[in-house]
XYZ file of C-alpha atoms in Angstrom:
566
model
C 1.216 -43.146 12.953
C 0.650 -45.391 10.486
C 1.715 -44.234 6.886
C -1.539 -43.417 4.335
C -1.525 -46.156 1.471
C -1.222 -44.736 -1.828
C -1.793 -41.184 -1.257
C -3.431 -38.967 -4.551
C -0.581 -37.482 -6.367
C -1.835 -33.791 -5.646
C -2.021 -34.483 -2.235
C 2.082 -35.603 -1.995
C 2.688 -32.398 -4.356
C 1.180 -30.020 -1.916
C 1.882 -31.070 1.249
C 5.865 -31.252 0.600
C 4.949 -27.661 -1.363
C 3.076 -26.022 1.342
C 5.218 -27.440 3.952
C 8.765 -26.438 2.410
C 7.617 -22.587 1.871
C 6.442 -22.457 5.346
C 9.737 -24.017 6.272
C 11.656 -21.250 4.490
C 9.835 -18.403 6.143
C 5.840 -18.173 4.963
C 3.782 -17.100 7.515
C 0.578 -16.774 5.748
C -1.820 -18.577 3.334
C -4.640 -16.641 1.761
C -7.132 -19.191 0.110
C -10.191 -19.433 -1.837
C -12.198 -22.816 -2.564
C -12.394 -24.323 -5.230
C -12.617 -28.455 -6.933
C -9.422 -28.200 -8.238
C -7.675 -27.052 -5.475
C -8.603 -28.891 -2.799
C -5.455 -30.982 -2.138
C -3.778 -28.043 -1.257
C -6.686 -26.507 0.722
C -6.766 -29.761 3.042
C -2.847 -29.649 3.558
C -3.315 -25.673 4.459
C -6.184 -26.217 6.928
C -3.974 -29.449 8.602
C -1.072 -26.714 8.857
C -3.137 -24.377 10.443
C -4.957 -26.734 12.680
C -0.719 -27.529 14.018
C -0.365 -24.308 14.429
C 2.536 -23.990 12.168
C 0.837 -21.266 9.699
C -1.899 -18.882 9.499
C -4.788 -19.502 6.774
C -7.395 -16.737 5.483
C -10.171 -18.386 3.616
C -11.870 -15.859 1.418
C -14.739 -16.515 -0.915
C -13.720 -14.037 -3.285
C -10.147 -14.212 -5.319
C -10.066 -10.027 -5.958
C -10.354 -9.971 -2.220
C -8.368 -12.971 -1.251
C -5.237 -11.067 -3.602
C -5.004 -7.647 -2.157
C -5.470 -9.666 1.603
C -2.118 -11.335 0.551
C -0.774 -8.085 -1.244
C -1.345 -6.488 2.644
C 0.059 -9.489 4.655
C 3.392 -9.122 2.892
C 3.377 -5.374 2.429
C 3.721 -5.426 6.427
C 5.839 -8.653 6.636
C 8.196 -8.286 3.621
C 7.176 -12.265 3.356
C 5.473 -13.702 0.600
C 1.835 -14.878 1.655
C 0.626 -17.577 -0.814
C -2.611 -16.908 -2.652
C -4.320 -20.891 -3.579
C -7.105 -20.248 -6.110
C -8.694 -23.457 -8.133
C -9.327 -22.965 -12.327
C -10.819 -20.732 -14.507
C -11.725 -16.771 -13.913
C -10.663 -17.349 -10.181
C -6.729 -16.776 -11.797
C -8.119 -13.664 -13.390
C -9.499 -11.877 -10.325
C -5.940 -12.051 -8.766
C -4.672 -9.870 -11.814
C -4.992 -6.554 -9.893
C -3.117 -7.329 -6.648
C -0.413 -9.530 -8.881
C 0.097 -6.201 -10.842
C -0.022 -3.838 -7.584
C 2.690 -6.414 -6.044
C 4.832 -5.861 -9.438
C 5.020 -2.249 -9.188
C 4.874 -1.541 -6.065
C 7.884 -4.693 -5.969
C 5.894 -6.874 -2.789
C 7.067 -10.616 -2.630
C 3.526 -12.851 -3.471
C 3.637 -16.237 -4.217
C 0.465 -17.109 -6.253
C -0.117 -21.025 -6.687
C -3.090 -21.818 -8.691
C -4.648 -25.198 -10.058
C -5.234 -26.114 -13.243
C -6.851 -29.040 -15.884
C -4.344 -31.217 -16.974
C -2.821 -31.125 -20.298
C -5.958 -33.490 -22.142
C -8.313 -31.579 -20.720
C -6.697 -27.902 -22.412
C -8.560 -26.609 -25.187
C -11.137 -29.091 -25.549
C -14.110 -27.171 -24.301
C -13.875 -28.614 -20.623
C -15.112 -26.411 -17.502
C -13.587 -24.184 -15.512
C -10.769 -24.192 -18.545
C -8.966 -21.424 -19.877
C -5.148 -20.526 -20.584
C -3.949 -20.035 -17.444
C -0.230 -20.612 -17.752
C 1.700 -17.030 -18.280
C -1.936 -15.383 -17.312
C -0.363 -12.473 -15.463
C 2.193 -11.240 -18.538
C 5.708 -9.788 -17.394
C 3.971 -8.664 -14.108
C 5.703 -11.575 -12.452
C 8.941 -12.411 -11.723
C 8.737 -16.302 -12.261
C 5.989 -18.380 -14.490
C 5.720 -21.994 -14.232
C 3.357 -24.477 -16.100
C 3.675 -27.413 -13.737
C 2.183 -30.579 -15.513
C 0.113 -32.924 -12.989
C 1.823 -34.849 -10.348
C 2.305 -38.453 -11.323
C 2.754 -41.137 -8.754
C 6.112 -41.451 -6.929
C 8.782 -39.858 -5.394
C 8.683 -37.680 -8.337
C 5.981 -35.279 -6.693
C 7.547 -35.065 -3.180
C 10.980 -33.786 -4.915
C 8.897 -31.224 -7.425
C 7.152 -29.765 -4.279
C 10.144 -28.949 -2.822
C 11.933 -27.812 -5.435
C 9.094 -25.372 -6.805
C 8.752 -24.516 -3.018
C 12.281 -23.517 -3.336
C 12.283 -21.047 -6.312
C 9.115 -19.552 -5.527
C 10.066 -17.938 -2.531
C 13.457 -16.957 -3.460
C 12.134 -15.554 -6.383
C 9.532 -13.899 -4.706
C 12.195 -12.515 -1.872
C 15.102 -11.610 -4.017
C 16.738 -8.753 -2.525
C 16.559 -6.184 -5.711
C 13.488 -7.425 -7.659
C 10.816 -8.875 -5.015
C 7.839 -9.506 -6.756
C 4.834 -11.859 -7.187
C 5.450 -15.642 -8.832
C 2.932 -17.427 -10.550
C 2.735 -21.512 -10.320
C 0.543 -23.330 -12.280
C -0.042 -26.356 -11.647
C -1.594 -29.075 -13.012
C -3.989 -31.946 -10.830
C -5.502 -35.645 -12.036
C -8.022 -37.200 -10.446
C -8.062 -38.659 -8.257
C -7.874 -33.885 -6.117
C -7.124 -35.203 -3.187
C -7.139 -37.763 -0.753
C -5.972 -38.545 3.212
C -2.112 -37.659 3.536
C 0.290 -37.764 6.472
C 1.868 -33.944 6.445
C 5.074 -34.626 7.822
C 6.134 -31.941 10.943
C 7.687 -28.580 10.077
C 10.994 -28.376 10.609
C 11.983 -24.673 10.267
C 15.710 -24.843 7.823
C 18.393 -23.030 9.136
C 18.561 -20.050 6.713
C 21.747 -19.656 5.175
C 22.995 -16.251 4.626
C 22.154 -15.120 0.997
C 24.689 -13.434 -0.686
C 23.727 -10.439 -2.168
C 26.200 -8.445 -4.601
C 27.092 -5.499 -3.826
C 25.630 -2.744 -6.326
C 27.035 1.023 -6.840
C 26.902 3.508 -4.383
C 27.739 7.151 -5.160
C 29.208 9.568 -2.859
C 27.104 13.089 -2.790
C 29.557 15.455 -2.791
C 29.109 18.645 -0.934
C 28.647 22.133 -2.636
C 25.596 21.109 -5.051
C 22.391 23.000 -4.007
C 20.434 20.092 -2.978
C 16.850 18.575 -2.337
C 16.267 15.116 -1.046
C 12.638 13.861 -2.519
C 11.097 11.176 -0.877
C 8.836 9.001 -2.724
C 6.312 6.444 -1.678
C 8.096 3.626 0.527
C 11.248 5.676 0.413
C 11.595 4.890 4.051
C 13.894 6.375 6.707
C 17.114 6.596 4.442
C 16.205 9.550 2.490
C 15.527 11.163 6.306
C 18.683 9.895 6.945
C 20.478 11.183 3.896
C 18.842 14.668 4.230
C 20.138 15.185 7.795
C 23.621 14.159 7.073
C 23.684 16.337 3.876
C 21.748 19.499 5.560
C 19.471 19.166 2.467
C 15.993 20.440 2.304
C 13.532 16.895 2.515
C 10.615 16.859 0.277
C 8.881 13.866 1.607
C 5.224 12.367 0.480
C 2.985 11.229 3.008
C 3.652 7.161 2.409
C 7.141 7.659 1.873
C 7.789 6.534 5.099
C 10.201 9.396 5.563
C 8.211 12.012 6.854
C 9.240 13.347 9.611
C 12.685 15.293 11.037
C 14.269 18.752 10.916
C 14.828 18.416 7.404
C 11.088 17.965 6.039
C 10.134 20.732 4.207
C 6.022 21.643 4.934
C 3.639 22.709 1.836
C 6.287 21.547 -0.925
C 3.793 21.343 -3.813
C 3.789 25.711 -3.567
C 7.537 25.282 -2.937
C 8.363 23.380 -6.151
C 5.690 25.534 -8.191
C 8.215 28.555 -7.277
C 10.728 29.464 -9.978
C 12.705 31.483 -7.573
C 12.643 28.742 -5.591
C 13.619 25.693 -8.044
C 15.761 27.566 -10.204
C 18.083 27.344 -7.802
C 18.371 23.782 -7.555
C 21.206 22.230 -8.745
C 21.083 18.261 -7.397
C 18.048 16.242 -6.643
C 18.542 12.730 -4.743
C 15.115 10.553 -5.225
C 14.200 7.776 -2.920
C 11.220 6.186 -3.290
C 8.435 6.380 -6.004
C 6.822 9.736 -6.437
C 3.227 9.816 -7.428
C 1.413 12.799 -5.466
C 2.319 15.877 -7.081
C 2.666 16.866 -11.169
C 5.570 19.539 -9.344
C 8.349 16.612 -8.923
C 8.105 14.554 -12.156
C 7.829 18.427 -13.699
C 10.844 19.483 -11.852
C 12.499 16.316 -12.823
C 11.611 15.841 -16.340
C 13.024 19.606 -17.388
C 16.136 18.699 -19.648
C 16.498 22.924 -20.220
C 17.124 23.305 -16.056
C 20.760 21.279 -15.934
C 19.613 19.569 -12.844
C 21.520 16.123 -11.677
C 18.725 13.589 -10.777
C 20.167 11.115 -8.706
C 17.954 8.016 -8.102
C 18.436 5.832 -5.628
C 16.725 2.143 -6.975
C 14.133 0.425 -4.696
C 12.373 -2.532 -5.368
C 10.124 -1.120 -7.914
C 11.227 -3.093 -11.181
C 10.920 0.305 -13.187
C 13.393 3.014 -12.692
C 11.749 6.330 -11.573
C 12.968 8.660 -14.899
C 10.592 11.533 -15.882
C 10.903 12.810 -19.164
C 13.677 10.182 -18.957
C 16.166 13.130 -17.959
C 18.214 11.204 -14.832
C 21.294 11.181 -14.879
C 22.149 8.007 -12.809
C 20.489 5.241 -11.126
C 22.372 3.649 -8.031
C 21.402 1.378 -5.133
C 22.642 3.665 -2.433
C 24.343 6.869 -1.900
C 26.862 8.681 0.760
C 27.243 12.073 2.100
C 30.979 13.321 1.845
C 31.569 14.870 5.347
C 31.788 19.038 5.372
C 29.793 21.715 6.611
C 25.871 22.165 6.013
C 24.741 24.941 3.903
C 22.315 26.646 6.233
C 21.519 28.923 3.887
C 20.215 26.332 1.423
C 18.439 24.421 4.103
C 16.729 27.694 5.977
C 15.440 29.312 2.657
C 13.215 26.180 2.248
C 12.705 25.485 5.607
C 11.715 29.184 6.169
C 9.164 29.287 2.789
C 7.806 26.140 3.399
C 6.248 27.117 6.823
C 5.203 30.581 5.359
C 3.392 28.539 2.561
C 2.006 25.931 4.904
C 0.485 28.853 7.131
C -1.383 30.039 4.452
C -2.889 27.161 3.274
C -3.833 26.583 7.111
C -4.962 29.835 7.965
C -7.603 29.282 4.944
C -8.499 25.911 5.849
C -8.902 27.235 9.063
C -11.324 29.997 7.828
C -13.089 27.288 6.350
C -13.787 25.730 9.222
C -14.710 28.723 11.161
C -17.366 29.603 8.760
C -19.382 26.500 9.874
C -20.088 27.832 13.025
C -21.694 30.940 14.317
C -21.405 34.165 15.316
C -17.284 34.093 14.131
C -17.488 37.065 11.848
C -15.224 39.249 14.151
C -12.651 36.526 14.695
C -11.727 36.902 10.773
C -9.742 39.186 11.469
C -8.068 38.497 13.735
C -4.075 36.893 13.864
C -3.403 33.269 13.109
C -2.900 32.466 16.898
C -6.294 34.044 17.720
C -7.750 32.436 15.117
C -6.446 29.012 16.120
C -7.487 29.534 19.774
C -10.656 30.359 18.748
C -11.161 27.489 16.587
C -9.921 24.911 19.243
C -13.177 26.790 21.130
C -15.526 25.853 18.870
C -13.933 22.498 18.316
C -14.745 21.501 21.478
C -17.848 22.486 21.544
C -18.919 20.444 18.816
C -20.141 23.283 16.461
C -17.439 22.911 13.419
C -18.312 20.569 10.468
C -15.595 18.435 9.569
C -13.505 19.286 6.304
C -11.049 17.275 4.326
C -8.212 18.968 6.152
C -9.883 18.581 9.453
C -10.371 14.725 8.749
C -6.710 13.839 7.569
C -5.607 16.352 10.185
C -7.745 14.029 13.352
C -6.490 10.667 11.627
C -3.095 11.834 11.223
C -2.990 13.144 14.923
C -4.971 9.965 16.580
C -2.337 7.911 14.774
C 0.646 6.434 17.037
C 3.929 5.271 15.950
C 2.549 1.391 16.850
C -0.779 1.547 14.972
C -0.667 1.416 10.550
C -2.753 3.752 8.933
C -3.431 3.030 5.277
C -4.540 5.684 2.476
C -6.882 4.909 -0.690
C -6.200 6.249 -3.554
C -8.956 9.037 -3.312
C -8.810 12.790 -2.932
C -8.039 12.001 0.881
C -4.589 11.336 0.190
C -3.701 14.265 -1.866
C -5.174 16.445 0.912
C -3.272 14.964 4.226
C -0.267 15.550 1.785
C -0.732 18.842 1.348
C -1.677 19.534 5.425
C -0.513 17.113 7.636
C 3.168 17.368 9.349
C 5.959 15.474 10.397
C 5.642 12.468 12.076
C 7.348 8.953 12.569
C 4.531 6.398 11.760
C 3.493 3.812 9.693
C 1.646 5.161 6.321
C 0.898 2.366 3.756
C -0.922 2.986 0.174
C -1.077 1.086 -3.085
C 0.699 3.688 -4.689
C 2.341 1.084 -7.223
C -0.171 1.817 -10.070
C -1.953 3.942 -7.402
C -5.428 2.496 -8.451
C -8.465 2.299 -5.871
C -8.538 -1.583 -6.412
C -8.383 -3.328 -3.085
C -7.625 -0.677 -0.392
C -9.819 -2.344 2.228
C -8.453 -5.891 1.572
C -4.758 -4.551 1.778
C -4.961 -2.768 4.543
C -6.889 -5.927 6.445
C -4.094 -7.605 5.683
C -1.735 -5.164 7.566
C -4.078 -5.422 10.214
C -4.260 -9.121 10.344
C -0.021 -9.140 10.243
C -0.125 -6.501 13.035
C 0.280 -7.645 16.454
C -1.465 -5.266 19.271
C -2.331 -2.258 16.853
C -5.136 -0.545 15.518
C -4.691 0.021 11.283
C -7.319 2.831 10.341
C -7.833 2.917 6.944
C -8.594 6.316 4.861
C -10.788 5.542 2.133
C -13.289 8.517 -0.363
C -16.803 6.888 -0.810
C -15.649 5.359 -4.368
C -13.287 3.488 -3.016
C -14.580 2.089 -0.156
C -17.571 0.782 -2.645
C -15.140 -0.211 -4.700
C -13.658 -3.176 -2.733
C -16.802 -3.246 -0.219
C -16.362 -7.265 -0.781
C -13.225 -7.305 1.311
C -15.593 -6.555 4.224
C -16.989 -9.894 4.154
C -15.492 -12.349 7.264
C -16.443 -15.687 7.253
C -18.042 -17.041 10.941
C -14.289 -18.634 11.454
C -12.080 -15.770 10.377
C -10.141 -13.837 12.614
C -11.579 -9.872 12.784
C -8.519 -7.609 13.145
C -8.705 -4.455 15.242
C -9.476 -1.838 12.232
C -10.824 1.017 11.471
C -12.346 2.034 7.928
C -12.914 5.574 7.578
C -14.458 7.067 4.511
C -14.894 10.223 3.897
C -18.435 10.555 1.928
C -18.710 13.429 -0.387
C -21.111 11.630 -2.998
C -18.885 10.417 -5.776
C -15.569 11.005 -7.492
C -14.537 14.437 -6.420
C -10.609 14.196 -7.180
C -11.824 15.058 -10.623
C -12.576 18.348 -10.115
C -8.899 19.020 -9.815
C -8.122 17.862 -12.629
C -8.724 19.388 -16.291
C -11.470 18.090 -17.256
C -13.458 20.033 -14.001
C -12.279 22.837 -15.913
C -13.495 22.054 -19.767
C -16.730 19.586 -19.042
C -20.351 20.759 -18.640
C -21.893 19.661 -15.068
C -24.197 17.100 -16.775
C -21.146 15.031 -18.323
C -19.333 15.653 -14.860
C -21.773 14.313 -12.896
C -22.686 11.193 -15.193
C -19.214 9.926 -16.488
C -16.659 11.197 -13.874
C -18.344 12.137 -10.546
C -20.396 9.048 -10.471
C -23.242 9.983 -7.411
C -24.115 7.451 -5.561
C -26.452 7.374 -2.214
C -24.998 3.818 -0.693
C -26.508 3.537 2.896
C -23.052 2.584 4.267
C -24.662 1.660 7.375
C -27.116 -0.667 6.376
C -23.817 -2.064 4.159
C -21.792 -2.299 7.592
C -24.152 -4.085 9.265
C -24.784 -6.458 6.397
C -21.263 -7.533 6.883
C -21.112 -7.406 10.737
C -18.877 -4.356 11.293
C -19.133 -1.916 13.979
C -20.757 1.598 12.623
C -20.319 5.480 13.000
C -21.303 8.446 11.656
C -19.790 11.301 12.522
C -20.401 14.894 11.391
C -18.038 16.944 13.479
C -14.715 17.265 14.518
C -15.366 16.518 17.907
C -17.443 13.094 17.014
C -14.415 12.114 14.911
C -12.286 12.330 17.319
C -14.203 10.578 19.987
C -14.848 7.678 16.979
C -11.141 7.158 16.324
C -9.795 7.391 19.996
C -12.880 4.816 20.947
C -12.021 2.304 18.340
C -13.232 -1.237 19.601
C -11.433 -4.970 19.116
C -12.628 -5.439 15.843
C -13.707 -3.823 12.714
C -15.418 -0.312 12.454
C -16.731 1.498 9.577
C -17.002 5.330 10.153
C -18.684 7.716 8.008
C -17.642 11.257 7.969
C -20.235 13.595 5.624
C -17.841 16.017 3.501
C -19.253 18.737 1.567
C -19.224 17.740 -1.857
């Protein structure tokens, strides 16, 4: 091959760049077009066409972010998100902030005017270096690539500390490079091979651990992306296990059903003497409540994650450490079958309504009422299969959660859908994913197509309420040469933002200001919206249809609609 004369300076800078980080691990590059960046778009598309990466070319940057945010939350690898100048940085802000909290490696590279053209009134110009605040872990303001050597040994060495910044064992996070490009954008290059470096091993320093010591009346609460060590840590202790539904710990002897009633129990809680935390915790006001009571005498024990914020409520812990041990000794099954034993008596109740619920959609049930739970559930499995029960919020999570297998993902929005499959569904070993790190509805559909599209061989459903799915509708969109993952989006269509009738202000507001500035109506024909984008379409309005739309899922993306009462 003979060598390209006199290559553009932004070409050498980002093909030794994009090269190097794919070198050190990346998998996946998320782009969107743009002038400024197109040296760096040609060198992705010649890396793809070698096979040596994956590219996702996305037409909008909000989308294009929380696709990256998704790719990494399922690969622990930093994707890297190319955007060109101007309010394309901007629209990245959400998923660069949800990757800070929720502490998911991204590596963000955008392109920028050089330094003469700053702050003269030029196009496509704003401040872009330090755009993203403390919300990343590493901000550089590159200045243009000159010609020379001098832009082969930059790539590299930005290559470098972006992903080990981005991958750093305790504080993974998003990085932001901006850099600078002259004209002449781009021009031919000769990308040299890949040649994956032999990863040495990274030292990591080891941080406190604290021995649990046995006699403490104990609870293990699991957070979101706990993950199997505070299952672990509740077995070995015999302590009760309070686990959210993305926690990633939910499942085992341990877990302890209906906890919200549980921890809303002063009999109960008074007796609590330890809590171990794993995990953030953002479904329930009963644990940061619990937590956040200096008068109780509680030890709150939090074990760190990669959240850069320490989980303190009322900023009453007592320690923070980066792992903990059981001393060996006898369980307290006392401890443990008092909460085991309540929790099932509370979860039966909140069943055996929900249930009741559900049997008053269909006729001629007025005798079965009272009759005992086991009746009552044999009767309803009746009806259920003969199509005659409308589908409920605790019916829906309760079909998703029990079509789910331990090889598929299944991804929650942050809608009223979560709270509820918190509240009803069981234990079980699978994947559960949700932004919960500022636990906004920004990006749900992009996030979880980007678990899908890092997902070999499974189906990711996501769970989204009408808002939401609206919301980040644009992550929908596939161009005619993008890959189509095997997903499901299932939204549950009640007519606007219901979650706020739990909340205070469904109990102080008139129904005119509830509906206009908080419920939000809306009468989307989310068919006509499917089709627009070339998805697959259902709409299901019983339990029976549901569960013949999630057990038929095809090859490639679905939207199903599921009418909920409002």
């Amino acid at each position: 091959m003979v060598p390209v004369a006199n290559p553009a300076p932004a070409s050498v800078f980002a093909a030794e760049f994009l090269t190097h980080v794919v070198e050190l691990g990346v998998e996946h590059i998320v782009l969107s077009p743009g002038a400024r960046s197109q040296a760096l778009a040609l060198v992705a598309a010649e890396l793809e066409r070698r096979g040596d990466v994956k590219l996702h070319v996305r037409i909008d940057e909000r989308a294009a972010g929380f696709l990256a945010l998704g790719l990494a939350v399922e690969t622990r690898i930093p994707a890297v998100v190319i955007t060109t100048s101007g309010s394309a940085v901007a629209n990245l802000h959400p998923a660069v902030l949800e990757a800070h909290h929720a502490g998911v490696p991204m590596i963000v590279l955008t392109a920028d005017r050089p330094e003469e053209l700053r702050e003269i009134g030029s196009n496509q110009t704003t401040h872009q270096h330090d755009i993203f605040g403390p919300a990343v872990r590493l901000s550089v303001d590159e200045p243009a690539p000159v010609p020379g050597a001098t832009a082969e040994r930059r790539g590299a060495e930005l290559a470098h500390d972006a992903f080990y910044t981005a991958t750093d064992h305790y504080a993974p996070g998003p990085v932001h490079l901006n850099v600078a490009f002259r004209e002449p954008l781009s021009s031919a290059i000769d990308v040299r091979p890949v040649e994956m470096l032999i990863q040495s091993e990274r030292r990591i320093e080891p941080g406190i651990t604290l021995e649990l010591t046995r006699g403490p009346n104990t609870i293990v609460i699991a957070g979101a992306d706990a993950g199997p060590r505070a299952e672990q840590v509740a077995h070995e202790g015999g302590w009760p296990l309070i686990a959210e539904v993305t926690s990633g710990a939910r499942f085992g002897r341990n877990l302890v059903p209906a906890y919200r009633e549980l921890l809303a129990n002063p009999e109960l809680t008074s007796q609590i003497e330890r809590i171990v935390v794993f995990g953030h915790p953002t479904l329930s006001r009963e644990i940061p409540a619990l937590i956040g009571d200096s008068s109780t005498g509680v030890q709150t024990v939090v074990v760190r994650g990669v959240a850069p914020e320490g989980y303190n409520p009322g900023l009453n812990v007592s320690s923070f450490v980066n792992d903990v041990t059981v001393e060996p000794g006898e369980t307290d099954r006392d401890w443990l079958g008092l909460w085991i034993v309540s929790g099932r008596e509370a979860f039966e109740r909140y069943e055996s309504t929900a249930i009741d619920a559900a049997l008053a959609t269909a006729p001629n049930v007025t005798a079965s009422r009272s009759d005992s739970m086991e009746d009552k559930k044999a009767f309803l499995a009746a009806e259920l299969a003969a199509s005659r029960v409308k589908i409920s919020r605790e019916l829906l999570v309760d079909a998703v959660w029990r079509s789910t297998w331990p090889h598929d993902r299944l991804v929650f929005a942050a809608s009223r859908l979560i709270r509820v499959a918190d509240k009803f569904v069981g234990g079980k070993k699978i994947s559960v994913h949700a932004n919960r790190g500022l636990a906004g509805i920004d990006g749900t559909i992009g996030t979880g197509i980007g678990i899908a599209l890092a997902t070999e061989n499974a189906l990711t459903r996501i769970v989204v309420g009408d808002l939401a799915a609206l919301h980040d509708a644009g992550s929908m969109l596939f161009g005619t040469q993008e890959e189509r993952p095997r997903v499901q989006v299932i939204v549950g269509n009640d007519g606007g933002g219901t979650i706020f009738d739990a909340l205070e202000v469904g109990q102080t507001a008139s129904a005119e200001n509830m509906d206009r500035v908080f419920l939000t109506p809306q009468q989307v024909d989310l068919e006509a919206l499917a089709t627009a984008y070339g998805w697959g379409y259902t709409k299901v309005a019983t339990v029976s249809d549901l569960e013949r739309a999630l057990t038929g899922a095809g090859d490639g993306p679905e939207l199903v609609e599921v009418e909920l009462e409002r």
